[in-house]
Coordinates of C-alpha atoms and ligand atoms in Angstrom, one line a residue:
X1 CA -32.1 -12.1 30.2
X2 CA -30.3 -14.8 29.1
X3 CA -30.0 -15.6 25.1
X4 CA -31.2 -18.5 23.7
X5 CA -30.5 -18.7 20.2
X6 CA -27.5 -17.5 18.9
X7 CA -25.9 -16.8 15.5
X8 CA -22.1 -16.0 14.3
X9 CA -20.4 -13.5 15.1
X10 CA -20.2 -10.3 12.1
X11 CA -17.0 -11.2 9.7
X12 CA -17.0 -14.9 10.7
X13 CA -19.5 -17.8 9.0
X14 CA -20.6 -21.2 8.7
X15 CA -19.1 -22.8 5.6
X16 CA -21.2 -25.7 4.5
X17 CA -21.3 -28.0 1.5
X18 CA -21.2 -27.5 -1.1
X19 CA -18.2 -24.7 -0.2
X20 CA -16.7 -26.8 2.6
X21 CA -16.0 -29.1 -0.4
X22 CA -14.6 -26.1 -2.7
X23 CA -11.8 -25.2 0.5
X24 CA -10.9 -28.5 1.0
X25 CA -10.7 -29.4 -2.6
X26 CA -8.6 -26.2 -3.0
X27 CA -6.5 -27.0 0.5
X28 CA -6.0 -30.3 -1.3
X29 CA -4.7 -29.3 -4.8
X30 CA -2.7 -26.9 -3.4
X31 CA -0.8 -28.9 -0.7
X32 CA 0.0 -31.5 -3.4
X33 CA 1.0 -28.6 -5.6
X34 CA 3.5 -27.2 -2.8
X35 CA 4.6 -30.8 -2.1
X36 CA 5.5 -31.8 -5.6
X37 CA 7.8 -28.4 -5.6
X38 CA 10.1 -29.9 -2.7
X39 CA 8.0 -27.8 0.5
X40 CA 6.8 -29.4 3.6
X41 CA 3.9 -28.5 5.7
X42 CA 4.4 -26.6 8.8
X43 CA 1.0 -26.4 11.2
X44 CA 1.9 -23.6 13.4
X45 CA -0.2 -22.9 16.3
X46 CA -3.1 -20.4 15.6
X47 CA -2.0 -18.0 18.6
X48 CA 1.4 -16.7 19.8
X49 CA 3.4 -14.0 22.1
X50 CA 1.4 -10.9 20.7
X51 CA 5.6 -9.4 20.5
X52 CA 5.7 -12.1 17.4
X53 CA 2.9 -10.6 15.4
X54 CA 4.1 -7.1 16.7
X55 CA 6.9 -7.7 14.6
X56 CA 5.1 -7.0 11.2
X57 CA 5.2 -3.7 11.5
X58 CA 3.4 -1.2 14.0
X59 CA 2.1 1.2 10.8
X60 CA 0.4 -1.5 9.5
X61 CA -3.7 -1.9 9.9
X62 CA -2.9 -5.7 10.5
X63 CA -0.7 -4.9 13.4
X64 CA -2.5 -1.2 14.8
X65 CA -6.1 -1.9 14.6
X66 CA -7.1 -5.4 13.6
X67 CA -5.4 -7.9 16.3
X68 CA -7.0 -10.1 18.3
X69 CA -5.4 -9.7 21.3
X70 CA -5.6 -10.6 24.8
X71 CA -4.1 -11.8 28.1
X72 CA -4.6 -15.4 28.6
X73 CA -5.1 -16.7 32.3
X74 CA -0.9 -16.9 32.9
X75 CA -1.0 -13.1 32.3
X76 CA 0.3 -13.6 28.5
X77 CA -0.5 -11.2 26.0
X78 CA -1.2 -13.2 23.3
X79 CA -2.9 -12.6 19.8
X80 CA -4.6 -14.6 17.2
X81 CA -2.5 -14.5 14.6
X82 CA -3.6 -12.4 11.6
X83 CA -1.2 -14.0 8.8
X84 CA 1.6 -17.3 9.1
X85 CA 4.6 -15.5 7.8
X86 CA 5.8 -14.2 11.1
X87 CA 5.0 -18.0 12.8
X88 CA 6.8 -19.7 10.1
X89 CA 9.7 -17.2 10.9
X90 CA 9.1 -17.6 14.8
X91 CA 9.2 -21.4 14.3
X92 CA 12.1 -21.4 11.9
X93 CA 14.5 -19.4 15.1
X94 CA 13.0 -21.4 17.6
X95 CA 14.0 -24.4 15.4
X96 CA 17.1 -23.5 13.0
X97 CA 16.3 -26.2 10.0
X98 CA 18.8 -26.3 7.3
X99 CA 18.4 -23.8 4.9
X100 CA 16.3 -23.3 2.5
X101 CA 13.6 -23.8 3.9
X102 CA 10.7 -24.6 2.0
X103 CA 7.2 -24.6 4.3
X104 CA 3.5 -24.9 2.9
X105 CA 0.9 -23.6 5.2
X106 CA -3.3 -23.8 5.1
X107 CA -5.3 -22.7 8.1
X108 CA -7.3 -19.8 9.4
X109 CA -6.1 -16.2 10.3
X110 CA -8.1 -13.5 12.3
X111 CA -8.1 -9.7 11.5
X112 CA -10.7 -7.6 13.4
X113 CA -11.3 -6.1 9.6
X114 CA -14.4 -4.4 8.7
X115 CA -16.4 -7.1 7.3
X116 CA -17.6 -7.1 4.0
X117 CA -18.6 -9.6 0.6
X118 CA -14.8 -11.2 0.6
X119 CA -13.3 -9.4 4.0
X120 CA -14.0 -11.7 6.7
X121 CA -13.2 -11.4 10.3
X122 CA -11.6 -15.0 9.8
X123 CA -10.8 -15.9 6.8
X124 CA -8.6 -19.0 5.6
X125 CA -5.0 -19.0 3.6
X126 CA -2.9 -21.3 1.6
X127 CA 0.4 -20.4 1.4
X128 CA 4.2 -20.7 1.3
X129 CA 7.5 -19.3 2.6
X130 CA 10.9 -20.1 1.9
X131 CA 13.7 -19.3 4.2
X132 CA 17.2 -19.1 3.7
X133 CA 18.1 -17.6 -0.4
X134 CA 18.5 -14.4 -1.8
X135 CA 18.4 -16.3 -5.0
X136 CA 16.0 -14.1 -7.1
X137 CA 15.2 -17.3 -9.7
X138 CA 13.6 -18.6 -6.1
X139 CA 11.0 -15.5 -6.1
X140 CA 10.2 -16.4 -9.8
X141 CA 9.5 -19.7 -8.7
X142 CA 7.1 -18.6 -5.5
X143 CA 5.0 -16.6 -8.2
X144 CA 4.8 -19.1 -10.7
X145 CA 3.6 -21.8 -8.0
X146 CA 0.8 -19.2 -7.0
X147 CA 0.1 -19.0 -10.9
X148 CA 0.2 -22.9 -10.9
X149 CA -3.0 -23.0 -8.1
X150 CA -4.7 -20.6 -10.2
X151 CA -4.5 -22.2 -13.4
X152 CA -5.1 -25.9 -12.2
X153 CA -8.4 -24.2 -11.0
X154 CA -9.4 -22.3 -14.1
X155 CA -9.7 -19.2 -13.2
X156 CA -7.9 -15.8 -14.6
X157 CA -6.2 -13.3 -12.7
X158 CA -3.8 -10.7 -13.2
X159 CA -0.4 -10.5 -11.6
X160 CA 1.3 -7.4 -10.7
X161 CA 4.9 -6.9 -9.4
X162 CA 7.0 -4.7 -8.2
X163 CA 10.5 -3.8 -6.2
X164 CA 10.5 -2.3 -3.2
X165 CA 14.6 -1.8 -3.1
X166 CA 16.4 -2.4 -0.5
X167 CA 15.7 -1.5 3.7
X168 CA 19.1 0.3 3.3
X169 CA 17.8 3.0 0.5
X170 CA 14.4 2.7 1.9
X171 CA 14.9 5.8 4.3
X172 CA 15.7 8.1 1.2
X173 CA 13.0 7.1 -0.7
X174 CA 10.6 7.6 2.0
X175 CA 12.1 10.9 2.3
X176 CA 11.6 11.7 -1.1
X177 CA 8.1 10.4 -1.2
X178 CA 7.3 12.2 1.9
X179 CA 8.1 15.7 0.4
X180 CA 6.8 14.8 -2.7
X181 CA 3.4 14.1 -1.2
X182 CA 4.1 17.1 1.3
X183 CA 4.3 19.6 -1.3
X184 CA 0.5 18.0 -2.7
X185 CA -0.7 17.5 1.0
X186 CA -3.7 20.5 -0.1
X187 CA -4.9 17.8 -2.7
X188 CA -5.0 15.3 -0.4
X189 CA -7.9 13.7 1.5
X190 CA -8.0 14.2 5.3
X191 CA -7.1 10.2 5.7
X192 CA -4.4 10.2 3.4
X193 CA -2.8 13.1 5.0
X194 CA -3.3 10.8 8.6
X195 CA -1.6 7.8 6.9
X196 CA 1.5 10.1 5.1
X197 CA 2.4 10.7 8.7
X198 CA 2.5 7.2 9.4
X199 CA 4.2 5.5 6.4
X200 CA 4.2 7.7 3.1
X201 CA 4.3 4.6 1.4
X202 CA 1.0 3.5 2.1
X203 CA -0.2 6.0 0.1
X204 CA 0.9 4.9 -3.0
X205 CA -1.8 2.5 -3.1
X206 CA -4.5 5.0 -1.7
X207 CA -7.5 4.0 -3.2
X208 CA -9.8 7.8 -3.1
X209 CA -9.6 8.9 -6.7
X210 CA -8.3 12.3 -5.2
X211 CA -5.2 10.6 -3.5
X212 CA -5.2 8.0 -6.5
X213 CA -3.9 10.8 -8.8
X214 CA -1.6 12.3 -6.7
X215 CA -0.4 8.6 -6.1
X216 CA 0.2 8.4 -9.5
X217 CA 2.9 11.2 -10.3
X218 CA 4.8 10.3 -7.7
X219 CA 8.5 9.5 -7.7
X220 CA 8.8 5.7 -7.8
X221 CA 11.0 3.5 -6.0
X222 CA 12.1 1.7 -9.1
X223 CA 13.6 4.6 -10.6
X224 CA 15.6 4.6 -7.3
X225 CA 17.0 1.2 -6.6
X226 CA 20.4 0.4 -5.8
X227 CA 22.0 -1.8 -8.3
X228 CA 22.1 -5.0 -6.6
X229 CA 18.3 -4.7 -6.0
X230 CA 17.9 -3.4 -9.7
X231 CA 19.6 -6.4 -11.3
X232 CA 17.8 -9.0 -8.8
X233 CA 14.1 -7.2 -10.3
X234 CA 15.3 -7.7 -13.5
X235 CA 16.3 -11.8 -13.0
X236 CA 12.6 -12.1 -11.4
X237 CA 10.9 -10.5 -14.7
X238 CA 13.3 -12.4 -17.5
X239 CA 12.5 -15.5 -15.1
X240 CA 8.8 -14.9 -15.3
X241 CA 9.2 -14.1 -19.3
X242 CA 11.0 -18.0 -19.4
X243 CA 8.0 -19.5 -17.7
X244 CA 5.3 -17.3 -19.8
X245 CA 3.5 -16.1 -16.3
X246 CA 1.8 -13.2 -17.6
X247 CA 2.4 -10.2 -15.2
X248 CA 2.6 -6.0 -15.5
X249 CA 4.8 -3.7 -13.6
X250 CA 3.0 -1.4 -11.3
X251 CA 5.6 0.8 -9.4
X252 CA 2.3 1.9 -7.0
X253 CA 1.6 -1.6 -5.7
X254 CA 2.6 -1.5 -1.5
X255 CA 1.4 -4.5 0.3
X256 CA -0.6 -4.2 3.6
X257 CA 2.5 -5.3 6.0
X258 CA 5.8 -3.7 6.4
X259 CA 8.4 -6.5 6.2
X260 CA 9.0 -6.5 2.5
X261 CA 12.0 -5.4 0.7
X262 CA 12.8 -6.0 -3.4
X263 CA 10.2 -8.1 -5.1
X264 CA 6.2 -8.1 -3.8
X265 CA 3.7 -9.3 -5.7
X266 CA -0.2 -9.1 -5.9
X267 CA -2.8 -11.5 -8.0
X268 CA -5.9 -10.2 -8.5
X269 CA -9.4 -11.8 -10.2
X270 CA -11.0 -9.4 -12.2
X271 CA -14.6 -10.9 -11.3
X272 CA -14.6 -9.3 -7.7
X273 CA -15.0 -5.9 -6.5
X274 CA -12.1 -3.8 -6.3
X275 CA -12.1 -3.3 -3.2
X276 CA -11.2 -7.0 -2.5
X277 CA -10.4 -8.1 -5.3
X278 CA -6.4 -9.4 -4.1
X279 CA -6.9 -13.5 -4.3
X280 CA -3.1 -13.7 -2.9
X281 CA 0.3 -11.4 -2.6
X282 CA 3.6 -11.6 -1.4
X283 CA 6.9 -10.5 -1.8
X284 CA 10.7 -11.1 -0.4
X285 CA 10.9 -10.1 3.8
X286 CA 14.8 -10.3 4.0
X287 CA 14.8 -8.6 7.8
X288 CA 12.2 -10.1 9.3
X289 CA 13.6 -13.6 10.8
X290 CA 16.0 -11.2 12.3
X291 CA 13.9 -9.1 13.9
X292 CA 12.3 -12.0 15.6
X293 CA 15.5 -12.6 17.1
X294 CA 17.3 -15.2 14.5
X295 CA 19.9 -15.3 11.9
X296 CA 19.5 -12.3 9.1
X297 CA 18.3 -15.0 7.0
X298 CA 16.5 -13.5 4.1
X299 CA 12.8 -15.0 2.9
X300 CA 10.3 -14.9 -0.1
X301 CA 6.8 -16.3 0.2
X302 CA 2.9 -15.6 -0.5
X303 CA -0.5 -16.6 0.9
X304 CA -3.6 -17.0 -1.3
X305 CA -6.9 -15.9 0.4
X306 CA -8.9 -19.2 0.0
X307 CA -12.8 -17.6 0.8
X308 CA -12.1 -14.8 -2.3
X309 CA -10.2 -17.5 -4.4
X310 CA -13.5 -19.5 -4.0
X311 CA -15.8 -15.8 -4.4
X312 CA -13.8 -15.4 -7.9
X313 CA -13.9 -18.9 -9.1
X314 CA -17.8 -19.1 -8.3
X315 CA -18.4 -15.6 -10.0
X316 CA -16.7 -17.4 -12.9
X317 CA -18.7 -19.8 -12.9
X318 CA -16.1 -22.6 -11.7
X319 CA -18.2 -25.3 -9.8
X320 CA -14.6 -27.3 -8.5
X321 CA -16.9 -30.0 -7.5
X322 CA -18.7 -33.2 -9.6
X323 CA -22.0 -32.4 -9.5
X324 CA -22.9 -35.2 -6.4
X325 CA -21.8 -36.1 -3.4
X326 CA -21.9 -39.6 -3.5
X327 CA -22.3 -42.0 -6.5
X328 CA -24.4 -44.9 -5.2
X329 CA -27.8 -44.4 -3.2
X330 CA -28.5 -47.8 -1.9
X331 CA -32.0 -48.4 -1.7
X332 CA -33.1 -51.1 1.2
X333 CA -36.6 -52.1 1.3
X334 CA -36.2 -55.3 3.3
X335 CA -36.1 -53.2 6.8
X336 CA -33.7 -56.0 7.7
X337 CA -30.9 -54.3 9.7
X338 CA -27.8 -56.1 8.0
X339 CA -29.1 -54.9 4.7
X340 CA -28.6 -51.4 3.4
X341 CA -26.2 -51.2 6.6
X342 CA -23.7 -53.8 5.2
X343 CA -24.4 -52.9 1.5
X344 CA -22.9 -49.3 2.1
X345 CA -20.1 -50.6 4.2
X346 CA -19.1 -52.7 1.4
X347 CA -19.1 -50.0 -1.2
X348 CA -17.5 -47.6 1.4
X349 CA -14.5 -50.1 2.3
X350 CA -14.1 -50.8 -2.0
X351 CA -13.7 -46.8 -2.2
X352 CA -17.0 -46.0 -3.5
X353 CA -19.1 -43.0 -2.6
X354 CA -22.1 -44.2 -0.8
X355 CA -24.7 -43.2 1.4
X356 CA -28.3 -44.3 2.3
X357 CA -31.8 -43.8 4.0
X358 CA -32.5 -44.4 7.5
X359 CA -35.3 -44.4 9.9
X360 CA -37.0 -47.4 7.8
X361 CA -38.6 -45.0 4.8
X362 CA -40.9 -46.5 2.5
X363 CA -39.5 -47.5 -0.8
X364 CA -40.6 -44.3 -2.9
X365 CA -39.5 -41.8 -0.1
X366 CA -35.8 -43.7 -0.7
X367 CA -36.3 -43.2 -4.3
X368 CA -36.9 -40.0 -3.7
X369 CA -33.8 -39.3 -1.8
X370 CA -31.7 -41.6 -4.5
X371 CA -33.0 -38.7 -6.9
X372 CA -32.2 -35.8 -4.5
X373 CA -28.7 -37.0 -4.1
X374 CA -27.9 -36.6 -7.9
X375 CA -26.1 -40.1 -7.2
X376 CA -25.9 -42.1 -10.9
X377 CA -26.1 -45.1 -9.9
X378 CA -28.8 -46.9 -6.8
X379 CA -28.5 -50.2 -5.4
X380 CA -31.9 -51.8 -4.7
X381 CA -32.9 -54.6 -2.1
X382 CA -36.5 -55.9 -1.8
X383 CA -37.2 -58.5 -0.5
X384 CA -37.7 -60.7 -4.0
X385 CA -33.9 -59.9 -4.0
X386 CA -32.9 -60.9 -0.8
X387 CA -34.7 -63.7 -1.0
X388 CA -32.4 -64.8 -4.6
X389 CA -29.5 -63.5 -2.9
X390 CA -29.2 -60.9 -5.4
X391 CA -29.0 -57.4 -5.6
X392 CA -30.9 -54.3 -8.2
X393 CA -28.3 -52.4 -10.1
X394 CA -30.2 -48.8 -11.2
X395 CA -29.1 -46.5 -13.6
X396 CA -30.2 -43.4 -12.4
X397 CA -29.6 -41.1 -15.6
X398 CA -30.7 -44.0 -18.2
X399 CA -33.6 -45.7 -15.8
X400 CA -32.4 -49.3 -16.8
X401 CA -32.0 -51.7 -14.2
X402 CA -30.4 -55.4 -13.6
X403 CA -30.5 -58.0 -11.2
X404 CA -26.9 -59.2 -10.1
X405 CA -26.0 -61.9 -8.2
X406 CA -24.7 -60.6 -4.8
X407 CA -21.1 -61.6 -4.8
X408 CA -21.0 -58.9 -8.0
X409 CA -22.1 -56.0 -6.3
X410 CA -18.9 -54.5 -6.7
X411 CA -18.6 -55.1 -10.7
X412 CA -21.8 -54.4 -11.2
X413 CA -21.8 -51.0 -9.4
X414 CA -18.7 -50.2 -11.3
X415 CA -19.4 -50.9 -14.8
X416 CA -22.7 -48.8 -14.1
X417 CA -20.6 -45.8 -13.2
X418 CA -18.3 -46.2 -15.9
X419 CA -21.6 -46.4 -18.1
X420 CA -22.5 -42.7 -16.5
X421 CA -19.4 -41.3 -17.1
X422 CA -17.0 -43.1 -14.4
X423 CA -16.9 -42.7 -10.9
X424 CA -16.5 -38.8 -9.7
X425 CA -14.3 -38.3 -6.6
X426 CA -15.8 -34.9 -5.4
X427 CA -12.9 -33.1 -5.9
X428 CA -13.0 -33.4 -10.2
X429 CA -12.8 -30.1 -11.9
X430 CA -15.7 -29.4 -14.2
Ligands
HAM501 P1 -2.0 -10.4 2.8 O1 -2.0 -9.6 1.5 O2 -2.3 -9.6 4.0 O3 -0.6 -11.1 2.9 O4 -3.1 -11.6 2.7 C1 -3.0 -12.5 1.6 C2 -4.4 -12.7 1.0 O5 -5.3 -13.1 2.1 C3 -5.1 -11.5 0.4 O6 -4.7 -11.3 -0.9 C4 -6.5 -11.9 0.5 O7 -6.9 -12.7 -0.6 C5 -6.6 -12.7 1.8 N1 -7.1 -11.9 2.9 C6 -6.5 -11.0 3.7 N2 -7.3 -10.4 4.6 C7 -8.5 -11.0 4.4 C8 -9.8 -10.8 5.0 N3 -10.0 -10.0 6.0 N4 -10.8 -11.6 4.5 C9 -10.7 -12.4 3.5 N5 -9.5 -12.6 2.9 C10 -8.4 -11.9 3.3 C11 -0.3 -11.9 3.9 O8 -1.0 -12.3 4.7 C12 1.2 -12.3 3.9 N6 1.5 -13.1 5.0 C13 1.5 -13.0 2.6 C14 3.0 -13.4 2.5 C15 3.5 -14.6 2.7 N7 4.0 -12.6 2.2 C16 5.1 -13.3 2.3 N8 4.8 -14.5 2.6

């Protein structure tokens, strides 16, 4: 039998206000933020040749078990994509722009994850990538524009970072890992054991308290680098010491994808579960342009997951948002059509938050909605008013009221929201 009623799918959901507000206001802050720091926005498609997205690694769960894939009606395989790195690399071979380039990013990704309080199914990121320098001052300056979002919203998180060396001593550090967790492999959970097989380096980050504290004795990487890759780490933490970004060293932090080499990075908000508690990450992904077939042109970015950015700034009790939507209610009792109808317009056009009633409501039902909408200020028109060729100026926090001439709706509208504290544009910070 046919359905009738349907609801969304699991990991996915309806964001409506006041959070649609929150992600655009973040969106918003952020693209100015990336904007005033010399990037330019790239919209990428949200699906591609599944081969591009194939490129980010086959050990990783991103890549092996949470694509949306599929063959379109040409017979493509195509996917979703899960993350905009390896589009913003795709589109910088397919278009060769001079170097560095500097890209901001915010749009939705899809990852057939196992949803969850702050692990969606699609989930939205902010983010940026820079292609083209190995100049390790450049990765100081990705983390500190992450740090940047985070402060201009309020809300604390903790920064870890880390080297991963370089792809060329990679192989004898995996080696060494591998026999050092081979020689433990009794300790080891059943999964873990699965995942050294795989990529010994995912284990580092295992998150089973057994496998945790096997993690923990193991050799690190950073005891290992080669010196080029040792003195680049050590430029990225004296750069972050010159700015004052707070950070620690964790030698166990591995990110979910394969591309990076030297410096990753994770920020995490101490007010979610641990589980998913990572608002954003990145790191440098030097081979990765190449392996989508263009110049070995290294790159450094990060993305910011934008649903737990707005978990952790709610759980910290960070509205984002003035506390209404609009500032004027305008109030028409006449139940003449030109009325309310070109009132609002009016305010609208001057850059005033308006709204109104409709459907002809009786005076105290609009008064009733005036007082819903939290909005400081309502305009009144009965029809003593329309009849002057005036208009009622309400206070809707103090409860005084004046009568205006018409022509002065605008002054008269303004000085009354200065009076409750100026006009709030929905995106103010409180
Ligand atoms: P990622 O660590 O996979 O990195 O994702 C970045 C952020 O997106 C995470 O820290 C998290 O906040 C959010 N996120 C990831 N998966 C989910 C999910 N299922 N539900 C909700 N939020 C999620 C990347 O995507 C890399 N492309 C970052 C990067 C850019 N590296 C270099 N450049």
């Amino acid at each position: 039998m046919a359905r009738s009623t349907f609801q969304t799918l699991p990991g996915t959901r309806d964001i409506l206000e006041p959070d649609a507000s929150r992600l655009r206001h973040l969106v918003t802050l952020f693209g100015d933020l990336a904007a005033g720091a010399g990037f330019g926005q790239i919209v990428p498609p949200m699906f591609e040749d599944i081969e591009v997205f194939a490129r980010l690694g086959e050990a990783s769960d991103v890549v092996s078990k949470e694509l949306y894939s599929f063959e379109d009606k040409g017979g493509r395989s195509i996917a979703l994509r899960p993350e905009f790195t390896a589009s913003v690399c795709r589109a910088f071979t397919q278009y060769r722009p001079t170097t560095p380039w500097k890209t901001w990013y915010a749009g939705s990704n899809f990852r057939y994850d196992k949803p969850q309080k702050g692990r969606y199914r699609q989930f939205d990121q902010v983010g940026i990538e820079v292609i083209g320098s190995h100049d390790p001052q450049l990765d100081v300056e990705v983390i500190a524009l992450a740090q940047r979002l985070f402060d201009e919203l309020g809300l604390a998180v903790e920064l870890r970072i880390n080297s991963l060396g370089d792809f060329a001593g990679r192989p004898a550090y995996l080696e060494t890992l591998r026999s050092y967790f081979e020689s433990n492999a009794e300790g080891l959970s059943e999964a873990a054991r699965a995942t050294l097989e795989v990529n010994p380096l995912r284990l580092l980050d295992a998150k089973r308290p057994q496998d945790a504290a096997i993690a923990a004795a193991a050799p690190t990487i950073l005891d290992s680098l080669a010196p080029d890759a040792e003195a680049a780490f050590a430029t990225v933490r004296r750069g972050l010491d010159a700015l004052k970004v707070d950070y620690v060293v964790d030698p166990l932090l591995v990110r979910g994808l394969d591309y990076y080499n030297r410096t990753t990075f994770e920020f995490s908000a101490p007010g979610l579960e641990a589980a998913q508690n990572a608002v954003g990450g990145g790191g440098r992904y030097d081979g990765l342009v190449e392996a989508l077939g263009g110049p070995a042109e290294p790159g450094v970015g990060f993305a910011i997951g934008v649903d737990r950015t707005l978990l952790a700034c709610e759980a910290a009790g960070l509205s984002l948002l003035s506390d209404s939507a609009v500032d004027v209610w305008v109030i028409d009792a006449t139940g003449a059509v030109d009325t309310g109808l070109v009132l609002v317009e009016e305010l609208r056009r001057a850059g005033i938050r308006a709204d109104r009633s409709y459907d002809g409501r009786s005076l105290k039902a609009q008064m009733k909605n005036a007082n819903r909408s939290g909005a400081p200020v309502a305009v009144i028109v009965g029809e003593d008013e329309l009849a002057a060729g005036t208009v009622s100026v309400r206070s809707m926090t103090g409860g005084t009221q004046e009568q205006v001439p018409r022509g002065q709706l605008l002054t008269a509208v303004r000085s009354g929201l200065a009076q409750s504290g100026g006009p709030k544009d929905g995106e103010d910070r409180t």
